[in-house]
mmCIF file of C-alpha atoms and ligand atoms in Angstrom:
data_model
loop_
_atom_site.group_PDB
_atom_site.id
_atom_site.type_symbol
_atom_site.label_atom_id
_atom_site.label_comp_id
_atom_site.label_asym_id
_atom_site.label_seq_id
_atom_site.Cartn_x
_atom_site.Cartn_y
_atom_site.Cartn_z
ATOM 1 C CA MET A 1 -83.736 48.215 -77.134
ATOM 2 C CA THR A 2 -81.859 46.106 -79.703
ATOM 3 C CA VAL A 3 -78.499 44.539 -78.870
ATOM 4 C CA ARG A 4 -76.329 43.470 -81.821
ATOM 5 C CA VAL A 5 -74.716 40.103 -81.097
ATOM 6 C CA GLY A 6 -72.215 37.795 -82.774
ATOM 7 C CA ILE A 7 -71.239 34.125 -82.402
ATOM 8 C CA LEU A 8 -67.609 32.942 -82.363
ATOM 9 C CA GLY A 9 -67.524 29.313 -83.560
ATOM 10 C CA ALA A 10 -70.978 29.645 -85.131
ATOM 11 C CA THR A 11 -70.805 26.568 -87.366
ATOM 12 C CA GLY A 12 -70.337 23.974 -84.567
ATOM 13 C CA ALA A 13 -72.835 22.005 -82.486
ATOM 14 C CA VAL A 14 -73.202 24.714 -79.843
ATOM 15 C CA GLY A 15 -73.015 27.524 -82.439
ATOM 16 C CA GLN A 16 -76.023 26.017 -84.240
ATOM 17 C CA ARG A 17 -77.994 25.958 -80.988
ATOM 18 C CA PHE A 18 -77.169 29.652 -80.534
ATOM 19 C CA ILE A 19 -78.618 30.387 -83.960
ATOM 20 C CA GLN A 20 -81.751 28.402 -83.140
ATOM 21 C CA LEU A 21 -82.208 30.146 -79.779
ATOM 22 C CA LEU A 22 -81.499 33.629 -81.181
ATOM 23 C CA ASP A 23 -84.133 33.273 -83.907
ATOM 24 C CA ASP A 24 -86.962 35.611 -82.844
ATOM 25 C CA HIS A 25 -85.138 36.729 -79.686
ATOM 26 C CA PRO A 26 -86.922 39.817 -78.288
ATOM 27 C CA THR A 27 -83.785 42.027 -78.004
ATOM 28 C CA PHE A 28 -80.787 40.285 -79.598
ATOM 29 C CA GLU A 29 -80.148 40.796 -83.321
ATOM 30 C CA LEU A 30 -77.612 38.457 -84.934
ATOM 31 C CA ALA A 31 -74.993 40.570 -86.722
ATOM 32 C CA ALA A 32 -71.801 38.460 -86.984
ATOM 33 C CA LEU A 33 -70.834 34.810 -87.387
ATOM 34 C CA THR A 34 -67.268 33.510 -87.197
ATOM 35 C CA ALA A 35 -65.560 30.134 -87.571
ATOM 36 C CA SER A 36 -62.189 28.717 -88.682
ATOM 37 C CA GLU A 37 -60.175 29.911 -91.701
ATOM 38 C CA GLU A 38 -61.665 27.017 -93.739
ATOM 39 C CA SER A 39 -65.184 28.398 -93.263
ATOM 40 C CA ALA A 40 -64.365 32.122 -93.504
ATOM 41 C CA GLY A 41 -65.730 33.803 -96.644
ATOM 42 C CA LYS A 42 -68.402 31.125 -97.240
ATOM 43 C CA SER A 43 -72.126 31.634 -96.733
ATOM 44 C CA TYR A 44 -73.351 30.120 -93.449
ATOM 45 C CA ARG A 45 -75.424 27.586 -95.402
ATOM 46 C CA GLU A 46 -72.291 26.427 -97.209
ATOM 47 C CA ALA A 47 -70.006 26.436 -94.144
ATOM 48 C CA ALA A 48 -72.208 24.771 -91.520
ATOM 49 C CA LYS A 49 -73.201 21.113 -91.543
ATOM 50 C CA TRP A 50 -76.614 21.984 -90.076
ATOM 51 C CA ARG A 51 -77.932 19.290 -87.710
ATOM 52 C CA VAL A 52 -80.412 21.082 -85.472
ATOM 53 C CA ASN A 53 -84.065 19.949 -85.661
ATOM 54 C CA THR A 54 -85.392 23.266 -87.073
ATOM 55 C CA PRO A 55 -84.380 24.800 -90.460
ATOM 56 C CA ILE A 56 -81.569 27.385 -90.695
ATOM 57 C CA PRO A 57 -83.314 30.795 -90.537
ATOM 58 C CA ASP A 58 -83.230 32.188 -94.137
ATOM 59 C CA ASP A 59 -81.461 35.437 -93.217
ATOM 60 C CA VAL A 60 -78.754 33.528 -91.294
ATOM 61 C CA ALA A 61 -78.214 31.026 -94.140
ATOM 62 C CA GLU A 62 -77.168 33.877 -96.433
ATOM 63 C CA MET A 63 -74.818 35.608 -93.950
ATOM 64 C CA THR A 64 -71.097 35.405 -94.707
ATOM 65 C CA VAL A 65 -68.957 33.617 -92.116
ATOM 66 C CA ALA A 66 -66.009 35.734 -90.951
ATOM 67 C CA ALA A 67 -62.629 34.679 -89.588
ATOM 68 C CA THR A 68 -62.396 34.675 -85.780
ATOM 69 C CA THR A 69 -60.417 37.889 -85.243
ATOM 70 C CA PRO A 70 -61.545 41.254 -83.787
ATOM 71 C CA ASP A 71 -60.784 42.946 -87.128
ATOM 72 C CA ASP A 72 -63.329 40.717 -88.878
ATOM 73 C CA VAL A 73 -66.199 41.492 -86.480
ATOM 74 C CA PRO A 74 -68.063 44.810 -86.944
ATOM 75 C CA ASP A 75 -67.346 47.393 -84.218
ATOM 76 C CA ASP A 76 -71.053 47.954 -83.567
ATOM 77 C CA VAL A 77 -71.532 44.397 -82.277
ATOM 78 C CA ASP A 78 -72.270 44.802 -78.544
ATOM 79 C CA LEU A 79 -72.041 41.230 -77.275
ATOM 80 C CA LEU A 80 -70.272 38.070 -78.465
ATOM 81 C CA PHE A 81 -71.215 34.485 -77.649
ATOM 82 C CA SER A 82 -68.267 32.113 -77.832
ATOM 83 C CA SER A 83 -68.520 28.407 -78.661
ATOM 84 C CA LEU A 84 -64.964 27.734 -79.764
ATOM 85 C CA PRO A 85 -62.903 24.676 -78.801
ATOM 86 C CA SER A 86 -61.294 25.678 -75.489
ATOM 87 C CA GLY A 87 -57.712 25.701 -76.825
ATOM 88 C CA VAL A 88 -58.760 28.080 -79.620
ATOM 89 C CA ALA A 89 -60.816 30.186 -77.184
ATOM 90 C CA ALA A 90 -57.817 30.535 -74.854
ATOM 91 C CA ASP A 91 -55.816 31.956 -77.782
ATOM 92 C CA VAL A 92 -58.398 34.270 -79.334
ATOM 93 C CA GLU A 93 -60.777 35.457 -76.570
ATOM 94 C CA PRO A 94 -58.195 37.850 -74.994
ATOM 95 C CA GLY A 95 -57.870 39.702 -78.335
ATOM 96 C CA PHE A 96 -61.627 40.369 -78.371
ATOM 97 C CA LEU A 97 -61.527 41.511 -74.722
ATOM 98 C CA ASP A 98 -58.624 43.864 -75.433
ATOM 99 C CA ALA A 99 -60.643 45.261 -78.329
ATOM 100 C CA GLY A 100 -63.508 46.074 -75.924
ATOM 101 C CA TYR A 101 -66.010 43.288 -76.702
ATOM 102 C CA VAL A 102 -68.148 41.739 -73.976
ATOM 103 C CA VAL A 103 -67.884 37.942 -74.360
ATOM 104 C CA SER A 104 -70.254 35.343 -72.905
ATOM 105 C CA SER A 105 -68.344 32.113 -73.378
ATOM 106 C CA ASN A 106 -69.026 28.381 -73.199
ATOM 107 C CA SER A 107 -65.449 27.238 -73.453
ATOM 108 C CA SER A 108 -63.733 25.799 -70.379
ATOM 109 C CA ASN A 109 -60.591 27.996 -70.417
ATOM 110 C CA ASP A 110 -60.562 30.547 -67.570
ATOM 111 C CA ARG A 111 -63.709 29.177 -65.884
ATOM 112 C CA MET A 112 -61.881 28.826 -62.571
ATOM 113 C CA ALA A 113 -59.830 32.044 -62.885
ATOM 114 C CA PRO A 114 -60.483 34.053 -59.701
ATOM 115 C CA ASP A 115 -61.407 37.221 -61.644
ATOM 116 C CA VAL A 116 -63.746 35.581 -64.185
ATOM 117 C CA PRO A 117 -67.440 35.291 -63.287
ATOM 118 C CA LEU A 118 -68.740 31.737 -63.734
ATOM 119 C CA THR A 119 -72.449 32.349 -63.615
ATOM 120 C CA ILE A 120 -75.888 30.804 -63.798
ATOM 121 C CA PRO A 121 -78.228 33.832 -63.663
ATOM 122 C CA GLU A 122 -80.754 32.132 -61.372
ATOM 123 C CA ILE A 123 -78.037 31.033 -58.931
ATOM 124 C CA ASN A 124 -75.204 33.573 -58.571
ATOM 125 C CA PRO A 125 -75.931 36.756 -60.580
ATOM 126 C CA GLY A 126 -73.935 38.842 -58.064
ATOM 127 C CA HIS A 127 -70.681 37.170 -59.227
ATOM 128 C CA LEU A 128 -70.888 39.368 -62.362
ATOM 129 C CA ASP A 129 -69.354 42.150 -60.276
ATOM 130 C CA LEU A 130 -66.028 40.302 -60.575
ATOM 131 C CA ILE A 131 -65.842 42.114 -63.930
ATOM 132 C CA GLU A 132 -64.644 45.251 -62.097
ATOM 133 C CA ILE A 133 -61.666 43.311 -60.704
ATOM 134 C CA GLN A 134 -61.063 41.595 -64.045
ATOM 135 C CA ARG A 135 -60.871 44.922 -65.887
ATOM 136 C CA GLU A 136 -58.504 46.355 -63.295
ATOM 137 C CA GLU A 137 -56.198 43.332 -63.306
ATOM 138 C CA ARG A 138 -56.171 42.539 -67.020
ATOM 139 C CA GLY A 139 -56.594 46.015 -68.454
ATOM 140 C CA TRP A 140 -59.468 44.823 -70.667
ATOM 141 C CA ASP A 141 -62.082 47.282 -71.934
ATOM 142 C CA GLY A 142 -64.381 44.348 -72.584
ATOM 143 C CA ALA A 143 -65.607 41.709 -70.138
ATOM 144 C CA LEU A 144 -65.422 37.894 -70.009
ATOM 145 C CA VAL A 145 -68.154 35.775 -68.436
ATOM 146 C CA LYS A 146 -68.250 31.982 -68.516
ATOM 147 C CA ASN A 147 -71.017 29.454 -68.052
ATOM 148 C CA PRO A 148 -70.233 26.113 -66.417
ATOM 149 C CA ASN A 149 -69.738 22.741 -67.983
ATOM 150 C CA CYS A 150 -72.970 20.977 -69.073
ATOM 151 C CA SER A 151 -72.822 18.275 -66.371
ATOM 152 C CA THR A 152 -72.183 20.880 -63.639
ATOM 153 C CA ILE A 153 -75.105 23.096 -64.659
ATOM 154 C CA THR A 154 -77.460 20.095 -64.523
ATOM 155 C CA MET A 155 -76.721 19.501 -60.833
ATOM 156 C CA VAL A 156 -75.928 22.922 -59.345
ATOM 157 C CA PRO A 157 -79.453 24.435 -59.333
ATOM 158 C CA THR A 158 -80.660 21.473 -57.238
ATOM 159 C CA LEU A 159 -77.694 21.916 -54.873
ATOM 160 C CA ALA A 160 -78.404 25.651 -54.598
ATOM 161 C CA ALA A 161 -81.921 24.760 -53.447
ATOM 162 C CA LEU A 162 -80.549 22.314 -50.840
ATOM 163 C CA ASP A 163 -77.918 24.711 -49.519
ATOM 164 C CA GLU A 164 -80.391 26.253 -47.065
ATOM 165 C CA PHE A 165 -79.940 22.970 -45.127
ATOM 166 C CA GLY A 166 -76.118 23.364 -45.088
ATOM 167 C CA LEU A 167 -74.571 21.275 -47.871
ATOM 168 C CA GLU A 168 -71.524 19.382 -46.637
ATOM 169 C CA SER A 169 -70.833 16.629 -49.118
ATOM 170 C CA VAL A 170 -72.018 15.659 -52.605
ATOM 171 C CA GLN A 171 -71.384 12.530 -54.647
ATOM 172 C CA VAL A 172 -72.632 12.395 -58.213
ATOM 173 C CA SER A 173 -72.586 9.807 -60.963
ATOM 174 C CA THR A 174 -73.567 10.975 -64.455
ATOM 175 C CA LEU A 175 -75.116 9.351 -67.545
ATOM 176 C CA GLN A 176 -74.149 11.817 -70.265
ATOM 177 C CA ALA A 177 -75.422 12.101 -73.836
ATOM 178 C CA VAL A 178 -73.105 11.810 -76.839
ATOM 179 C CA SER A 179 -73.823 15.366 -78.086
ATOM 180 C CA GLY A 180 -71.833 16.627 -75.086
ATOM 181 C CA ALA A 181 -68.689 15.443 -76.834
ATOM 182 C CA GLY A 182 -69.465 17.371 -80.062
ATOM 183 C CA TYR A 183 -70.142 15.725 -83.448
ATOM 184 C CA SER A 184 -66.784 14.066 -83.782
ATOM 185 C CA GLY A 185 -66.275 13.358 -80.070
ATOM 186 C CA VAL A 186 -67.438 9.740 -79.714
ATOM 187 C CA THR A 187 -67.676 7.386 -82.681
ATOM 188 C CA SER A 188 -70.704 5.141 -83.213
ATOM 189 C CA MET A 189 -68.420 2.077 -82.916
ATOM 190 C CA GLU A 190 -67.427 3.209 -79.433
ATOM 191 C CA ILE A 191 -70.854 4.044 -78.036
ATOM 192 C CA ILE A 192 -73.583 1.862 -79.630
ATOM 193 C CA ASP A 193 -74.458 -1.044 -77.284
ATOM 194 C CA ASN A 194 -72.049 0.397 -74.749
ATOM 195 C CA ALA A 195 -71.336 2.798 -71.860
ATOM 196 C CA ILE A 196 -67.973 4.456 -71.241
ATOM 197 C CA PRO A 197 -67.171 4.861 -67.536
ATOM 198 C CA HIS A 198 -64.901 7.897 -67.729
ATOM 199 C CA ILE A 199 -64.996 11.287 -69.483
ATOM 200 C CA GLY A 200 -61.609 12.970 -69.437
ATOM 201 C CA GLY A 201 -61.551 16.246 -67.474
ATOM 202 C CA GLU A 202 -65.300 16.207 -66.752
ATOM 203 C CA GLU A 203 -65.109 14.915 -63.181
ATOM 204 C CA GLU A 204 -62.667 17.625 -62.121
ATOM 205 C CA LYS A 205 -64.873 20.289 -63.751
ATOM 206 C CA MET A 206 -67.921 19.136 -61.759
ATOM 207 C CA GLU A 207 -65.897 19.037 -58.540
ATOM 208 C CA THR A 208 -64.431 22.542 -58.873
ATOM 209 C CA GLU A 209 -67.008 24.551 -60.863
ATOM 210 C CA SER A 210 -69.865 23.621 -58.504
ATOM 211 C CA ARG A 211 -67.898 25.036 -55.524
ATOM 212 C CA LYS A 212 -67.227 28.282 -57.413
ATOM 213 C CA LEU A 213 -70.872 28.673 -58.488
ATOM 214 C CA LEU A 214 -72.094 28.264 -54.907
ATOM 215 C CA GLY A 215 -69.219 30.317 -53.499
ATOM 216 C CA THR A 216 -69.509 33.718 -51.829
ATOM 217 C CA PHE A 217 -68.270 36.948 -53.413
ATOM 218 C CA ASP A 218 -67.796 39.763 -50.902
ATOM 219 C CA GLY A 219 -66.924 42.437 -53.477
ATOM 220 C CA ALA A 220 -63.192 41.788 -53.245
ATOM 221 C CA GLU A 221 -62.673 38.034 -53.359
ATOM 222 C CA LEU A 222 -64.641 34.932 -54.220
ATOM 223 C CA GLU A 223 -64.577 32.195 -51.596
ATOM 224 C CA LEU A 224 -65.379 28.696 -52.875
ATOM 225 C CA HIS A 225 -68.193 26.765 -51.170
ATOM 226 C CA GLY A 226 -66.807 24.446 -48.479
ATOM 227 C CA MET A 227 -68.703 21.280 -49.531
ATOM 228 C CA ASP A 228 -66.787 18.200 -50.760
ATOM 229 C CA VAL A 229 -67.794 17.097 -54.260
ATOM 230 C CA ALA A 230 -66.865 13.756 -55.846
ATOM 231 C CA ALA A 231 -68.010 13.013 -59.409
ATOM 232 C CA SER A 232 -67.996 9.940 -61.635
ATOM 233 C CA CYS A 233 -68.809 10.794 -65.256
ATOM 234 C CA ASN A 234 -70.116 8.230 -67.743
ATOM 235 C CA ARG A 235 -71.032 8.441 -71.432
ATOM 236 C CA ILE A 236 -74.140 6.546 -72.571
ATOM 237 C CA PRO A 237 -75.816 6.236 -76.000
ATOM 238 C CA THR A 238 -78.485 8.940 -75.615
ATOM 239 C CA LEU A 239 -78.361 11.846 -78.074
ATOM 240 C CA ASP A 240 -79.154 14.809 -75.786
ATOM 241 C CA GLY A 241 -79.828 15.262 -72.072
ATOM 242 C CA HIS A 242 -77.524 14.483 -69.159
ATOM 243 C CA LEU A 243 -79.070 12.419 -66.327
ATOM 244 C CA GLU A 244 -77.268 12.480 -62.958
ATOM 245 C CA ASN A 245 -77.629 10.471 -59.716
ATOM 246 C CA VAL A 246 -76.795 12.707 -56.765
ATOM 247 C CA PHE A 247 -76.129 11.768 -53.104
ATOM 248 C CA ALA A 248 -76.065 14.811 -50.811
ATOM 249 C CA GLU A 249 -75.299 15.225 -47.105
ATOM 250 C CA THR A 250 -76.431 18.350 -45.258
ATOM 251 C CA ALA A 251 -75.700 19.729 -41.774
ATOM 252 C CA ASP A 252 -79.428 19.893 -40.943
ATOM 253 C CA ASP A 253 -81.713 16.901 -41.310
ATOM 254 C CA VAL A 254 -83.860 17.257 -44.408
ATOM 255 C CA SER A 255 -86.729 15.037 -45.492
ATOM 256 C CA PRO A 256 -87.278 14.191 -49.179
ATOM 257 C CA GLU A 257 -90.505 16.233 -48.999
ATOM 258 C CA ALA A 258 -88.717 19.333 -47.656
ATOM 259 C CA ALA A 259 -85.958 18.934 -50.265
ATOM 260 C CA ALA A 260 -88.546 18.619 -53.066
ATOM 261 C CA ASP A 261 -90.285 21.723 -51.779
ATOM 262 C CA ALA A 262 -87.009 23.703 -51.677
ATOM 263 C CA MET A 263 -86.292 22.701 -55.287
ATOM 264 C CA ARG A 264 -89.806 23.409 -56.562
ATOM 265 C CA THR A 265 -89.902 26.860 -54.999
ATOM 266 C CA TYR A 266 -86.338 27.925 -55.859
ATOM 267 C CA GLU A 267 -86.785 31.211 -57.683
ATOM 268 C CA SER A 268 -86.113 31.544 -61.415
ATOM 269 C CA ALA A 269 -84.762 34.765 -62.969
ATOM 270 C CA ASP A 270 -86.770 37.433 -64.754
ATOM 271 C CA LEU A 271 -84.879 37.181 -68.065
ATOM 272 C CA PRO A 272 -86.333 36.504 -71.535
ATOM 273 C CA SER A 273 -84.928 32.949 -71.724
ATOM 274 C CA SER A 274 -85.374 31.830 -68.093
ATOM 275 C CA PRO A 275 -88.013 29.170 -67.513
ATOM 276 C CA ALA A 276 -90.948 30.309 -65.363
ATOM 277 C CA GLN A 277 -90.056 27.562 -62.874
ATOM 278 C CA LEU A 278 -86.356 26.707 -62.621
ATOM 279 C CA ILE A 279 -86.665 23.143 -61.262
ATOM 280 C CA HIS A 280 -89.504 20.743 -61.980
ATOM 281 C CA VAL A 281 -89.725 17.951 -59.390
ATOM 282 C CA PHE A 282 -91.315 14.630 -60.337
ATOM 283 C CA GLU A 283 -93.063 12.444 -57.741
ATOM 284 C CA ASP A 284 -92.653 9.438 -60.040
ATOM 285 C CA LEU A 285 -89.439 7.551 -59.137
ATOM 286 C CA GLU A 286 -88.878 6.683 -62.808
ATOM 287 C CA ARG A 287 -88.543 10.310 -63.912
ATOM 288 C CA PRO A 288 -86.815 12.411 -65.139
ATOM 289 C CA GLN A 289 -85.731 10.553 -68.284
ATOM 290 C CA PRO A 290 -83.621 12.080 -71.090
ATOM 291 C CA ARG A 291 -85.969 11.357 -74.018
ATOM 292 C CA LEU A 292 -89.127 12.390 -72.169
ATOM 293 C CA ASP A 293 -87.942 15.365 -70.158
ATOM 294 C CA ARG A 294 -84.987 17.136 -71.806
ATOM 295 C CA GLU A 295 -87.183 19.590 -73.753
ATOM 296 C CA ARG A 296 -89.072 20.876 -70.681
ATOM 297 C CA GLY A 297 -89.203 24.688 -70.623
ATOM 298 C CA GLU A 298 -87.842 24.723 -74.211
ATOM 299 C CA GLY A 299 -84.745 22.926 -72.922
ATOM 300 C CA MET A 300 -84.070 25.532 -70.197
ATOM 301 C CA GLN A 301 -85.705 23.856 -67.197
ATOM 302 C CA ILE A 302 -83.896 21.490 -64.808
ATOM 303 C CA SER A 303 -85.780 18.326 -63.805
ATOM 304 C CA ALA A 304 -85.364 16.383 -60.575
ATOM 305 C CA GLY A 305 -86.982 13.280 -59.132
ATOM 306 C CA GLY A 306 -86.483 10.119 -57.116
ATOM 307 C CA LEU A 307 -85.898 12.038 -53.876
ATOM 308 C CA GLN A 308 -85.298 9.486 -51.126
ATOM 309 C CA GLU A 309 -83.551 9.254 -47.759
ATOM 310 C CA THR A 310 -80.282 7.340 -47.410
ATOM 311 C CA PRO A 311 -78.495 6.400 -44.137
ATOM 312 C CA SER A 312 -76.344 9.545 -44.530
ATOM 313 C CA GLY A 313 -78.608 12.049 -46.292
ATOM 314 C CA LEU A 314 -80.564 12.287 -49.527
ATOM 315 C CA LYS A 315 -80.419 10.781 -52.980
ATOM 316 C CA TYR A 316 -82.142 12.017 -56.129
ATOM 317 C CA ASN A 317 -81.815 12.270 -59.909
ATOM 318 C CA CYS A 318 -81.564 15.417 -62.010
ATOM 319 C CA LEU A 319 -81.587 16.100 -65.739
ATOM 320 C CA ALA A 320 -80.982 18.973 -68.167
ATOM 321 C CA HIS A 321 -80.628 19.432 -71.928
ATOM 322 C CA ASN A 322 -76.851 19.574 -72.361
ATOM 323 C CA THR A 323 -76.618 21.666 -75.544
ATOM 324 C CA ILE A 324 -79.429 24.070 -74.535
ATOM 325 C CA ARG A 325 -79.390 24.637 -70.726
ATOM 326 C CA GLY A 326 -75.894 23.126 -70.619
ATOM 327 C CA ALA A 327 -74.300 25.207 -73.376
ATOM 328 C CA ALA A 328 -75.856 27.734 -75.794
ATOM 329 C CA GLY A 329 -78.867 28.505 -73.581
ATOM 330 C CA ALA A 330 -76.578 29.009 -70.584
ATOM 331 C CA SER A 331 -74.442 31.574 -72.464
ATOM 332 C CA LEU A 332 -77.529 33.244 -73.877
ATOM 333 C CA LEU A 333 -78.946 33.682 -70.360
ATOM 334 C CA ASN A 334 -75.633 35.116 -69.185
ATOM 335 C CA GLY A 335 -75.811 37.553 -72.121
ATOM 336 C CA GLU A 336 -79.312 38.577 -71.058
ATOM 337 C CA LEU A 337 -78.044 39.094 -67.498
ATOM 338 C CA LEU A 338 -75.114 41.209 -68.757
ATOM 339 C CA VAL A 339 -77.609 43.448 -70.580
ATOM 340 C CA GLU A 340 -80.005 43.582 -67.613
ATOM 341 C CA GLU A 341 -77.171 44.552 -65.237
ATOM 342 C CA GLY A 342 -75.867 47.260 -67.589
ATOM 343 C CA TRP A 343 -72.563 45.634 -68.605
ATOM 344 C CA VAL A 344 -73.550 45.789 -72.280
HETATM 345 P P1 LIG B 401 -67.635 21.947 -82.526
HETATM 346 O O1 LIG B 401 -68.912 21.356 -83.016
HETATM 347 O O2 LIG B 401 -66.359 21.248 -82.816
HETATM 348 O O3 LIG B 401 -67.536 23.480 -83.112
HETATM 349 C C1 LIG B 401 -66.370 24.248 -82.984
HETATM 350 C C2 LIG B 401 -66.549 25.606 -83.643
HETATM 351 O O4 LIG B 401 -65.313 26.335 -83.514
HETATM 352 C C3 LIG B 401 -66.841 25.571 -85.154
HETATM 353 O O5 LIG B 401 -67.590 26.699 -85.509
HETATM 354 C C4 LIG B 401 -65.441 25.666 -85.771
HETATM 355 O O6 LIG B 401 -65.451 26.226 -87.077
HETATM 356 C C5 LIG B 401 -64.800 26.656 -84.830
HETATM 357 N N1 LIG B 401 -63.335 26.518 -84.841
HETATM 358 C C6 LIG B 401 -62.603 25.388 -84.725
HETATM 359 N N2 LIG B 401 -61.275 25.676 -84.791
HETATM 360 C C7 LIG B 401 -61.192 27.012 -84.957
HETATM 361 C C8 LIG B 401 -60.108 27.920 -85.097
HETATM 362 N N3 LIG B 401 -58.825 27.497 -85.068
HETATM 363 N N4 LIG B 401 -60.370 29.241 -85.241
HETATM 364 C C9 LIG B 401 -61.656 29.672 -85.268
HETATM 365 N N5 LIG B 401 -62.731 28.873 -85.151
HETATM 366 C C10 LIG B 401 -62.489 27.556 -84.993
HETATM 367 O O7 LIG B 401 -67.664 22.144 -80.928
HETATM 368 P P2 LIG B 401 -68.960 22.280 -79.959
HETATM 369 O O8 LIG B 401 -69.433 20.940 -79.544
HETATM 370 O O9 LIG B 401 -69.910 23.243 -80.608
HETATM 371 O O10 LIG B 401 -68.296 22.934 -78.655
HETATM 372 C C11 LIG B 401 -67.875 24.301 -78.636
HETATM 373 C C12 LIG B 401 -67.392 24.671 -77.245
HETATM 374 O O11 LIG B 401 -68.464 24.554 -76.314
HETATM 375 C C13 LIG B 401 -66.271 23.756 -76.728
HETATM 376 O O12 LIG B 401 -65.363 24.526 -75.971
HETATM 377 C C14 LIG B 401 -67.016 22.772 -75.835
HETATM 378 O O13 LIG B 401 -66.194 22.232 -74.819
HETATM 379 C C15 LIG B 401 -68.099 23.676 -75.246
HETATM 380 N N6 LIG B 401 -69.294 22.965 -74.773
HETATM 381 C C16 LIG B 401 -69.919 22.041 -75.545
HETATM 382 C C17 LIG B 401 -71.061 21.393 -75.054
HETATM 383 C C18 LIG B 401 -71.837 20.387 -75.841
HETATM 384 O O14 LIG B 401 -72.830 19.854 -75.290
HETATM 385 N N7 LIG B 401 -71.440 20.081 -77.096
HETATM 386 C C19 LIG B 401 -71.549 21.711 -73.793
HETATM 387 C C20 LIG B 401 -70.901 22.671 -73.040
HETATM 388 C C21 LIG B 401 -69.786 23.286 -73.545
HETATM 389 P P3 LIG B 401 -65.330 25.290 -88.422
HETATM 390 O O15 LIG B 401 -66.696 24.755 -88.681
HETATM 391 O O16 LIG B 401 -64.900 26.276 -89.464
HETATM 392 O O17 LIG B 401 -64.310 24.241 -88.123
#
């Protein structure tokens, strides 16, 4: 079965990752690329400032970039991936949903809306059924699914593994790569020889999205997970890969060995882009590290390490590739889940 897909915001940092990940995809065939009015009408090669570490696929380089409106995307495209700035996405995504497109989106608008699934296929695939409620309430023929923020998705799989011990409280401090801010997000003068101890909006996203992802959907309403989450988000001069220091308290006592075992054995999903093992756990206290470990599982695996007891619970480190597992790869997996579950 071939599914024709398109990318909204295809020329940006995340859009380029989509193109890289879709090259040679077993079922998805790239059929539409959109960007801003300045790029529309140009060939992709001309419009995109290509910065990914593999060449632009030849067929994609010659495709014409369209404007980001439903009229400019062919009707026979079955699934759209969205990597637009969130303000733009908030304006244009509803038009695509009204027109009947299924959209798997990276942008932060609507992530916490009660009728929008915020999903990580290995963690909460059942939340996709919120689409029924979404269609009823919004009158959309299409469907909107979001993936979480890149710092949230790095931590949540490890928390999902620990939840069998009754998660009560989580504190997390992040060391986030510059690519998370997009190409023009942080200037070299700001970040070289430096660390910036606040990332606007990021802390709130980690605190709320993680509770939605681990929440319970009973078919009618989604109840957020009851744990407390406090996040401190920091930008550091790495290129890719967010490293996070997590402190977790659980209702049941849990040893570092039992926690490592729960993470190692947490089941992955049976989708084309899921890693065989979702979480790799290092014994070595000095791992994971961004430069050494961000490409594990072609950038789709989560790494954890440094599991140790504290007076109140556990501490550990986790890491994921922010533009692959944290952005384009996350949307791609959601697209694969939408197909698998028959929504596309
Ligand atoms: P980016 O590099 O700035 O790319 C933005 C894309 O949107 C470009 O294709 C741009 O086209 C297009 N665009 C901008 N304004 C537009 C408009 N008015 N109408 C139509 N298209 C427009 O941004 P990014 O870093 O790829 O991020 C994209 C989204 O993913 C954002 O919502 C971001 O928060 C989210 N995200 C990013 C990361 C990450 O690690 N970077 C992680 C998770 C989530 P032109 O080239 O024509 O301007």
